[in-house]
Coordinates of C-alpha atoms in Angstrom, one line a residue:
M1 CA 14.0 -22.4 -11.6
D2 CA 12.6 -20.4 -14.6
L3 CA 14.0 -20.2 -18.1
F4 CA 15.5 -17.0 -19.3
V5 CA 16.8 -16.1 -22.7
D6 CA 19.8 -13.9 -23.4
C7 CA 19.8 -12.5 -26.9
E8 CA 22.4 -10.9 -29.1
I9 CA 21.3 -9.0 -32.2
P10 CA 24.3 -8.9 -34.5
A11 CA 22.8 -6.3 -36.9
L12 CA 22.2 -3.8 -34.0
D13 CA 25.1 -4.9 -31.8
Q14 CA 22.6 -5.1 -29.0
K15 CA 21.9 -7.6 -26.1
D16 CA 18.6 -8.1 -24.4
S17 CA 16.6 -10.8 -22.6
L18 CA 13.3 -10.2 -24.5
C19 CA 13.5 -12.8 -27.2
V20 CA 10.6 -15.1 -27.9
K21 CA 10.2 -18.2 -30.0
S22 CA 8.0 -17.6 -33.1
D23 CA 5.1 -20.0 -33.5
I24 CA 5.6 -20.0 -37.2
H25 CA 9.4 -20.4 -37.5
E26 CA 11.9 -22.3 -35.4
E27 CA 13.9 -19.1 -35.2
F28 CA 13.9 -16.5 -32.4
Y29 CA 13.1 -12.8 -32.9
F30 CA 13.9 -9.8 -30.8
E31 CA 10.8 -8.0 -29.3
G32 CA 10.7 -4.5 -28.0
S33 CA 13.3 -3.0 -30.2
G34 CA 10.7 -1.1 -32.2
I35 CA 11.9 -3.0 -35.3
P36 CA 9.7 -6.0 -36.0
D37 CA 11.1 -9.4 -36.7
I38 CA 14.8 -8.9 -36.4
Q39 CA 16.5 -12.2 -36.2
A40 CA 18.5 -12.8 -33.1
E41 CA 20.9 -15.4 -31.7
C42 CA 19.5 -16.5 -28.4
Y43 CA 21.1 -18.5 -25.6
F44 CA 19.0 -20.3 -23.0
G45 CA 19.9 -20.8 -19.4
E46 CA 18.3 -21.2 -16.0
S47 CA 18.1 -18.5 -13.4
E48 CA 16.2 -17.6 -10.3
I49 CA 13.6 -15.0 -11.1
P50 CA 12.9 -12.8 -8.0
K51 CA 9.5 -13.4 -6.4
P52 CA 7.2 -10.4 -5.9
P53 CA 7.4 -8.9 -2.5
E54 CA 5.2 -10.1 0.3
P55 CA 2.3 -7.9 1.4
Y56 CA 3.7 -5.2 3.7
E57 CA 3.8 -6.2 7.3
F58 CA 3.4 -3.5 9.9
K59 CA 4.0 -5.4 13.1
K60 CA 7.8 -4.7 13.2
E61 CA 7.8 -1.1 12.0
K62 CA 7.8 2.0 14.2
R63 CA 4.5 3.8 14.6
D64 CA 5.7 6.7 12.5
H65 CA 6.9 4.6 9.5
P66 CA 5.8 6.3 6.3
M67 CA 4.2 3.1 4.9
K68 CA 1.7 3.3 7.7
M69 CA 0.6 6.7 6.7
I70 CA 0.3 5.7 3.1
K71 CA -1.7 2.6 3.9
L72 CA -3.9 4.4 6.3
I73 CA -4.8 7.0 3.7
E74 CA -5.4 4.3 1.1
D75 CA -7.8 2.5 3.4
Q76 CA -10.1 5.6 3.9
K77 CA -13.5 4.9 2.4
F78 CA -15.0 7.2 -0.2
D79 CA -17.3 8.8 2.3
G80 CA -14.3 9.8 4.5
S81 CA -14.6 7.2 7.2
W82 CA -12.5 4.2 8.1
E83 CA -13.8 0.7 8.9
L84 CA -12.2 -1.4 11.6
T85 CA -10.2 -4.1 9.9
E86 CA -7.3 -6.2 10.9
E87 CA -5.0 -4.1 8.8
I88 CA -6.2 -0.8 10.4
S89 CA -5.6 -2.3 13.8
K90 CA -2.1 -3.3 12.9
I91 CA -1.4 0.2 11.6
L92 CA -2.7 1.7 14.8
G93 CA -0.8 -0.8 16.9
K94 CA -3.9 -2.0 18.9
S95 CA -5.9 -5.2 18.6
Q96 CA -9.3 -5.1 17.1
N97 CA -10.7 -6.1 20.5
E98 CA -8.9 -3.3 22.3
I99 CA -10.3 -0.8 19.7
K100 CA -13.8 -2.2 20.1
T101 CA -13.8 -2.2 23.9
S102 CA -12.3 1.3 24.1
A103 CA -14.9 2.8 21.7
T104 CA -16.5 5.9 23.2
T105 CA -19.4 5.8 20.8
Q106 CA -21.9 3.1 19.7
D107 CA -20.7 3.2 16.1
V108 CA -17.3 1.5 15.9
N109 CA -16.6 3.2 12.5
V110 CA -17.0 6.6 14.2
W111 CA -14.4 5.5 16.7
T112 CA -12.1 4.0 14.0
T113 CA -12.3 7.2 12.0
A114 CA -11.4 9.3 15.0
L115 CA -8.5 7.0 15.7
A116 CA -7.2 7.3 12.2
I117 CA -7.3 11.1 12.4
A118 CA -5.6 11.0 15.8
F119 CA -3.0 8.7 14.5
L120 CA -2.1 11.0 11.6
R121 CA -2.0 14.0 13.9
K122 CA 0.1 12.2 16.5
Y123 CA 2.7 10.5 14.3
F124 CA 2.7 12.4 11.0
M125 CA 2.3 16.1 11.8
K126 CA 5.4 17.0 9.7
Q127 CA 3.6 15.5 6.7
K128 CA 0.3 17.3 7.3
H129 CA 0.3 18.8 3.9
E130 CA 0.1 15.3 2.5
W131 CA -3.0 14.3 4.5
E132 CA -4.9 17.5 5.5
M133 CA -7.6 17.0 2.8
I134 CA -8.0 13.4 4.0
E135 CA -8.5 14.7 7.5
E136 CA -11.0 17.3 6.3
K137 CA -13.1 14.7 4.6
A138 CA -13.0 12.5 7.7
L139 CA -14.0 15.4 10.0
N140 CA -16.9 16.3 7.6
W141 CA -18.0 12.6 7.8
L142 CA -17.8 12.7 11.6
K143 CA -20.1 15.8 11.6
T144 CA -22.8 13.8 10.0
R145 CA -22.7 11.1 12.8
D146 CA -24.0 11.0 16.3
V147 CA -20.9 11.5 18.4
E148 CA -23.0 11.9 21.6
G149 CA -21.6 15.4 22.2
K150 CA -18.0 14.1 22.6
D151 CA -14.8 15.2 21.1
V152 CA -14.1 11.7 19.7
V153 CA -10.8 12.8 18.0
Q154 CA -9.4 14.1 21.3
E155 CA -10.6 10.9 23.1
A156 CA -8.9 8.9 20.3
M157 CA -5.7 10.9 20.8
N158 CA -5.8 10.0 24.6
F159 CA -6.4 6.3 23.8
L160 CA -3.4 6.2 21.4
S161 CA -1.2 7.7 24.1
T162 CA -1.9 4.7 26.4

């Protein structure tokens, strides 16, 4: 249980819960009204303060859940690539081991980046205007890597279909 303060400011005929005790005086003053040091009558009580939400969990959501797209975009590295992390594997709906063993290139980040692009294309095509620059950056990064002559994005699309 946390302490809350409910305040009435008779001069302003206003109620608020932003009163604090002054260190100098044994009186309480209203904060946040834009008017400094207005004396207030404050009543104390106990109340449950809501806890912050838990980190977003992807396991139970559909593959095309919008939070997956947002989180995938947030996880793109500055250079345009994605690293294989537990969170990325949850978004993609595949285990890290499945992703590693299915990689069609030596560099797992190349494969993870291709999977991220394929995931956006497969599940969020209607929102392409929101991620097309993200995709462009990732494709430019892939062009700088040895993909061994393969169309890794198409292979990633096939893998996501299994």
